[in-house]
Coordinates of C-alpha atoms in Angstrom, one line a residue:
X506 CA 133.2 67.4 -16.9
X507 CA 130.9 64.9 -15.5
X508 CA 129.4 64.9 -12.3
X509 CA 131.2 63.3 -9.1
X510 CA 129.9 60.2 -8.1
X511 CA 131.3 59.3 -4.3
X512 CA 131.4 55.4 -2.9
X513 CA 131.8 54.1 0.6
X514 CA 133.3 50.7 1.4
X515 CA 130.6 48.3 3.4
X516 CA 132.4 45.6 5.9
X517 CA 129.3 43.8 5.6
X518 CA 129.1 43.2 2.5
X519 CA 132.8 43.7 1.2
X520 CA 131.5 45.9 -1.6
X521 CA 131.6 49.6 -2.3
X522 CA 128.2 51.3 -2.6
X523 CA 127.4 54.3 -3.8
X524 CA 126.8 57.4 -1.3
X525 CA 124.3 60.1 -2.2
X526 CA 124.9 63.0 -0.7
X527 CA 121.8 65.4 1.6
X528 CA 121.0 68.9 -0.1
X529 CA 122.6 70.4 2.9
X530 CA 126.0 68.2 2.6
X531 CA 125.9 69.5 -1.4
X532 CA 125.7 73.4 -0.2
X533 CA 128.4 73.0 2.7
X534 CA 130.3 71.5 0.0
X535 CA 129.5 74.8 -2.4
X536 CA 130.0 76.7 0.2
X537 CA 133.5 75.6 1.0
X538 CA 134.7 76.0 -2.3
X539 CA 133.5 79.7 -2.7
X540 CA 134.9 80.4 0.4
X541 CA 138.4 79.1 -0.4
X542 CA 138.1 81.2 -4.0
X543 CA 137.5 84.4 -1.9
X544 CA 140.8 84.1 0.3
X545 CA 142.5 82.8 -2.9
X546 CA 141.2 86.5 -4.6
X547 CA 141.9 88.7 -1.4
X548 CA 145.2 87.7 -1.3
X549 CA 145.9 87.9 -5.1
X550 CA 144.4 91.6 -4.7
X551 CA 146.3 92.5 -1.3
X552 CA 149.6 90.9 -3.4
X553 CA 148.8 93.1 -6.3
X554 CA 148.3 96.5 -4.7
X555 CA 150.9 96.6 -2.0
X556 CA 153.9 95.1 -3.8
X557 CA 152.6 95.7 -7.8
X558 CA 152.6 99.0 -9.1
X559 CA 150.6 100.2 -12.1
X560 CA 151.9 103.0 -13.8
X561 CA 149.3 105.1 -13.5
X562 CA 149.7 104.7 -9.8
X563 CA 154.0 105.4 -10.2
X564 CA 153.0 108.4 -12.0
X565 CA 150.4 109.3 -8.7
X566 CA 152.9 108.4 -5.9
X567 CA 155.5 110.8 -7.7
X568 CA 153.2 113.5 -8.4
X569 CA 152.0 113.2 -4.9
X570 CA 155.6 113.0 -3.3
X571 CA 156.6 116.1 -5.6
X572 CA 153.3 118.2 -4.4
X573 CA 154.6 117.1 -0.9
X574 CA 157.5 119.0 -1.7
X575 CA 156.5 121.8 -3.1
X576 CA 154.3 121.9 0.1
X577 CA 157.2 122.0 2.3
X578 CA 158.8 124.5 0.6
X579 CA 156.2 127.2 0.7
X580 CA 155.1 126.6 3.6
X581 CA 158.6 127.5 5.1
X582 CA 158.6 130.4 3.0
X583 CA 155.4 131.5 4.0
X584 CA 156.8 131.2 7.6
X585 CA 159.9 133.6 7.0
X586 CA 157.8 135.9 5.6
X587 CA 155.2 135.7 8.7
X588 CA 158.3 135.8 11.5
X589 CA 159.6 139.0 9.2
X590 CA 156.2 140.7 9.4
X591 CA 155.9 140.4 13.4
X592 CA 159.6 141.3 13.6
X593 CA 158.1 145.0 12.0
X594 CA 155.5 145.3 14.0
X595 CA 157.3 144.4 17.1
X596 CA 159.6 147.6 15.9
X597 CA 156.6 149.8 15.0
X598 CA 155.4 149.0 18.5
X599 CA 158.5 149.6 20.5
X600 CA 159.9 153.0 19.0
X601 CA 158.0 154.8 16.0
X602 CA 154.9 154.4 17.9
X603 CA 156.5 155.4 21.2
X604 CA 158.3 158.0 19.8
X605 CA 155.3 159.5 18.7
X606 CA 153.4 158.7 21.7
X607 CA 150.1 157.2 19.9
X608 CA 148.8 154.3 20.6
X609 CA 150.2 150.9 19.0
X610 CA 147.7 148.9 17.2
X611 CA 146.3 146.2 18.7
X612 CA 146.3 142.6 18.2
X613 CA 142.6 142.4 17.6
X614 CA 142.9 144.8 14.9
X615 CA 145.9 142.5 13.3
X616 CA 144.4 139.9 13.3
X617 CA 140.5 140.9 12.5
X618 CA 138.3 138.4 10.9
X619 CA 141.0 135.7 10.5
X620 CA 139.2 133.5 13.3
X621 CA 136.2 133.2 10.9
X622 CA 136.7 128.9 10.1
X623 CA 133.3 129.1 7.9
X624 CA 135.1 130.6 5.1
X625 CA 137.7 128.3 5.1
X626 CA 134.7 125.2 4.7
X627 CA 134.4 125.5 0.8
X628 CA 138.1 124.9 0.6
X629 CA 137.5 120.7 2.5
X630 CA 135.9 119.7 -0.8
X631 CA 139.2 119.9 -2.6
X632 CA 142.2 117.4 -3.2
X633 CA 144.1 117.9 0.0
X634 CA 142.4 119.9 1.3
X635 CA 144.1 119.8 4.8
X636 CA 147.3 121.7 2.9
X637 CA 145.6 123.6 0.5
X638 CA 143.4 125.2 4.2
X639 CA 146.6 125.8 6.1
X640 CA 148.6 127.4 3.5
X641 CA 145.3 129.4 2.7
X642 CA 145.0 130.3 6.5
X643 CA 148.9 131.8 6.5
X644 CA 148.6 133.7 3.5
X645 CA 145.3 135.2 4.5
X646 CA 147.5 136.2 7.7
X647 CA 150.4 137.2 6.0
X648 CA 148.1 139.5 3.6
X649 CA 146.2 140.8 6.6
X650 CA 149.6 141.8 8.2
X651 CA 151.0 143.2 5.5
X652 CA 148.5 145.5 4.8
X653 CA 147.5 146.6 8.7
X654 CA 151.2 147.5 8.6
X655 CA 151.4 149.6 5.6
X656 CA 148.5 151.7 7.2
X657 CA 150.3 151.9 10.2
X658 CA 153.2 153.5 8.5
X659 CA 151.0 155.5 6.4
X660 CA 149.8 157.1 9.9
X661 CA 153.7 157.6 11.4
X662 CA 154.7 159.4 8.3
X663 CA 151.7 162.0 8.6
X664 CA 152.5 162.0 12.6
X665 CA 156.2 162.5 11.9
X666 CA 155.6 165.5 9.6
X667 CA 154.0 167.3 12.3
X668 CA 156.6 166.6 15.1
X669 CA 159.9 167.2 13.6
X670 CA 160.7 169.5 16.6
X671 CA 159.5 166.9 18.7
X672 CA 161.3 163.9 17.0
X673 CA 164.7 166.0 17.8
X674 CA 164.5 166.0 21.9
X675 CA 163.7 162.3 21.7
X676 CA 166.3 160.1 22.7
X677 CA 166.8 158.0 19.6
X678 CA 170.7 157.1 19.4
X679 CA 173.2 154.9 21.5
X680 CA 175.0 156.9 24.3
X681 CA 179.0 156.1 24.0
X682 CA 180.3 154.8 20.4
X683 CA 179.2 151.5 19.2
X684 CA 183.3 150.5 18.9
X685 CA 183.7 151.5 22.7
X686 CA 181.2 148.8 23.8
X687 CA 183.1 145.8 25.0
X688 CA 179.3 144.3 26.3
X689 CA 176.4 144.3 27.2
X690 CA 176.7 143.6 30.6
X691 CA 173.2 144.3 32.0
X692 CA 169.7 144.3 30.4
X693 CA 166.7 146.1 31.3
X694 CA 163.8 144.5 33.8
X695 CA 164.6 142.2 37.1
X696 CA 168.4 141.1 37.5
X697 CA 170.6 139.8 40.8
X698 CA 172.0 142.4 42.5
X699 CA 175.4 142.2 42.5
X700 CA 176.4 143.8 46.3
X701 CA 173.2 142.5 47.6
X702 CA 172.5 139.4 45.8
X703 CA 168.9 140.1 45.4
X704 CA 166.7 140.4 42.4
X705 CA 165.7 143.9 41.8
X706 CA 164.8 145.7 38.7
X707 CA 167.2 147.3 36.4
X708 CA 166.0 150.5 35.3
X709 CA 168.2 150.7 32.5
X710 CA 170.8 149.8 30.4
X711 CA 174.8 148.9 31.5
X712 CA 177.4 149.4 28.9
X713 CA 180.8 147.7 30.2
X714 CA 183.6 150.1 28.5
X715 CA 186.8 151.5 29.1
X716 CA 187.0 154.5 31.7
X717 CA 187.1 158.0 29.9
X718 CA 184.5 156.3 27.2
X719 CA 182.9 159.2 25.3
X720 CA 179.7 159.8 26.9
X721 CA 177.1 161.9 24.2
X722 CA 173.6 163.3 25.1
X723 CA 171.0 160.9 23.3
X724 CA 168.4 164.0 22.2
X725 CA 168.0 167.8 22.6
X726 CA 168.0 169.2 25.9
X727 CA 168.7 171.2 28.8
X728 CA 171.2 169.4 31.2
X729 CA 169.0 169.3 35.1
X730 CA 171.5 167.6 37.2
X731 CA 175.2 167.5 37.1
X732 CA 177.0 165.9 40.2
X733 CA 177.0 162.9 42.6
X734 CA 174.0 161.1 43.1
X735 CA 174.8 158.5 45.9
X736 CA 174.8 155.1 44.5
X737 CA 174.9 156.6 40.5
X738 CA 178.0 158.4 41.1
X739 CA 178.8 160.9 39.4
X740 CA 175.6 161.7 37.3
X741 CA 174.0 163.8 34.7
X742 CA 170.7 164.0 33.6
X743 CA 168.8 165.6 30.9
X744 CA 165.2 167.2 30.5
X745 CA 164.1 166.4 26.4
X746 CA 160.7 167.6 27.0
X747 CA 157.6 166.2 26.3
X748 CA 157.9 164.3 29.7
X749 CA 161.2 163.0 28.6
X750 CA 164.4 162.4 30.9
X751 CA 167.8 160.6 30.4
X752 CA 170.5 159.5 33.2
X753 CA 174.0 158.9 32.9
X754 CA 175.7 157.3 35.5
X755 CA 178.9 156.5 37.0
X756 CA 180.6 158.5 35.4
X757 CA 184.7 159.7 35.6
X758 CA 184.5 163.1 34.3
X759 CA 181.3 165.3 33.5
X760 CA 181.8 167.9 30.9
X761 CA 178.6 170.1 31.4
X762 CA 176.4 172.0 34.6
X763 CA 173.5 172.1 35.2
X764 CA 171.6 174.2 33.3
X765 CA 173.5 173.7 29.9
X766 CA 171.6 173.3 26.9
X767 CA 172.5 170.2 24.4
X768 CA 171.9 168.9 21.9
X769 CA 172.1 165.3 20.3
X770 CA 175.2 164.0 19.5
X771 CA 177.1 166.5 22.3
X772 CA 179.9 164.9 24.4
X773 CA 178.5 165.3 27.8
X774 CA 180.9 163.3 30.0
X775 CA 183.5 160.2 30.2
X776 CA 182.6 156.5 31.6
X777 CA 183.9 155.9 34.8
X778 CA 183.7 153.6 38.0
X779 CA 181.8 155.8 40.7
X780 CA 179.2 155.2 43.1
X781 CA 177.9 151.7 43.6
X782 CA 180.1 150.3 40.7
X783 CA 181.4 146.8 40.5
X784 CA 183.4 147.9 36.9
X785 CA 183.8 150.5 34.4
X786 CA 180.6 150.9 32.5
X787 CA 178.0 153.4 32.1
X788 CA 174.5 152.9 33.5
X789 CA 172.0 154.8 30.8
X790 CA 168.3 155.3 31.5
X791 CA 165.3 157.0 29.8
X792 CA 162.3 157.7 31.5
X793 CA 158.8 158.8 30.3
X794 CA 156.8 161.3 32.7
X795 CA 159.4 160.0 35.7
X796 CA 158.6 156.1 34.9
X797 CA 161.5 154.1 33.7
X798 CA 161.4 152.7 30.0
X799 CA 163.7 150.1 28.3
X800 CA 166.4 152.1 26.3
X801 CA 166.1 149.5 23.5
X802 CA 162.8 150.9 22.3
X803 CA 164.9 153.9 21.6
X804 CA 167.6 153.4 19.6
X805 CA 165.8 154.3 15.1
X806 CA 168.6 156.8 14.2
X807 CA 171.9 155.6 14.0
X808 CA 171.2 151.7 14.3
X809 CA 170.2 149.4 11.2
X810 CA 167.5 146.6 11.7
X811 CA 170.0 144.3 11.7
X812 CA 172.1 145.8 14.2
X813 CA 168.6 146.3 16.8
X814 CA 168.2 142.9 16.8
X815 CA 171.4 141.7 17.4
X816 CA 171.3 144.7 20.3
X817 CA 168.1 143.3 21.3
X818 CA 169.4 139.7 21.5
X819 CA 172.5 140.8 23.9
X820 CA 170.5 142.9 26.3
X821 CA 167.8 139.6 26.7
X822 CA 170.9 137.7 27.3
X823 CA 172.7 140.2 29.6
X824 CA 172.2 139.5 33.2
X825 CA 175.4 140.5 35.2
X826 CA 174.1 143.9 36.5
X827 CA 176.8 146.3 37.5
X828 CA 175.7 148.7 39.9

């Protein structure tokens, strides 16, 4: 191809003459040209990679979208496990260790060394390394729970060997049959009053039953008080030992005195109405060295897990306290 060879018309002369173009009108022209070939190629390659797929690049979005996937689906697993491992330590907490009067473990000591984000940096230099570090970090916690746990009951078996006199003047079961329960109709911690209309705390636990309800002692024991107690009613309450009392309230018939010795499992009394009562129900408290405790944290022997956390469930939910 030759080169081009550009002419201008002259009104003077009536003749076209030839035009020679500067250096500098020659490079804009250049320049113009490579300019236009660059869009022409950006476009060709934004046209090619958003809407054009190679199959090497299928083969990537699938394997991606599938490791997406599987991503999802242990991490949710990973999740259940993690929500199952609190749930047992919120129980080892709440009764085995109270029972035996030692000292929970500590969150600290859960969850040692897992704060530590320099031995997670080797892990950034990965392929996706954002997923790969956050399913490390939950395993890492689910591993570190699972084996603080298994220590912990490791240590409640040894302390249980040694108290199994202890373990029976504990109160450990539900006080009137599980069948006898129509509700739970009060929790423990602050509810409204329901003559007053104030919030005050509820020491204990209501049970909303039919009067004449079997009424059974919760642990061994020697019966302290049998009689009216002003606003209780009719009231008995038990001495376990090892700084441990029980109260039974409202009651419609007591079947032991003072003095009696029991043991768990008796029949004590009947549910009744008495004393500052809006319904039949039984009021039931246990108390550590004279300080009220939440019954819930009592209840190992003759409940399954299932059942405690459904039980757990309605006493959070219960807020229409009876007396």
């Amino acid at each position: 191809m030759g080169k081009k060879i550009f002419y201008r018309y002259n009104e003077t002369t009536e003749l076209y003459e030839r035009v020679y173009p500067t250096a500098k009108e020659r490079a804009m022209v250049v320049l113009r040209h490579f300019a236009v070939g660059i869009a022409i190629g950006i476009f060709i390659f934004i046209v090619v990679y958003y809407w054009i797929d190679f199959p090497r690049e299928k083969e990537l979005k699938l394997e991606n979208k599938e490791l997406l996937t599987r991503y999802k689906l242990l991490s949710d697993r990973l999740d259940r496990s993690i929500a199952v491992m609190e749930d047992l330590s919120r129980r080892d907490d709440n009764f085995y260790r109270v029972m035996m009067q030692a000292e929970p473990i500590g969150t600290a000591a859960r969850y040692a060394g897992l704060e530590n984000e320099a031995r997670y940096n080797e892990l950034r230099s990965l392929t996706d390394a954002d997923l790969i570090i956050f399913l490390t970090k939950k395993m890492d916690l689910l591993e570190k729970q699972i084996y603080v746990q298994s220590m912990s009951f490791n240590e409640l078996v040894t302390l249980a060997r040694s108290q199994d006199e202890k373990i029976l003047h504990i109160p450990a079961i539900r006080p009137i049959p599980e069948k006898a329960m129509k509700q739970m109709a009060s929790g423990y911690g602050y509810r409204r009053d329901p003559v007053y209309g104030i919030s005050k705390f509820h020491e204990g636990l209501d049970f909303a039953c039919d009067i004449g309800t079997p009424v059974y002692a919760t642990g061994n024991g020697t019966v302290i008080e049998a009689g009216w107690n002003s606003g209780y009613g009719n009231m008995v309450v038990i001495s376990h030992g090892y700084n441990y009392t029980t109260r039974y309230a409202h009651l419609s018939k007591m079947l032991v005195t003072k003095g009696a010795t029991v043991k768990r499992g008796d029949k004590i009394a009947e549910t009744g109405n008495t004393g500052k009562s809006t319904g039949a129900h039984l009021h039931y408290e246990v108390r550590f060295k004279g300080a009220p405790q939440n019954p819930i944290n009592y209840y190992y022997l003759d409940i399954t897990p299932d059942e405690y956390d459904a039980l757990v469930r309605e006493a959070d939910n219960a807020g229409h306290v009876m007396d």
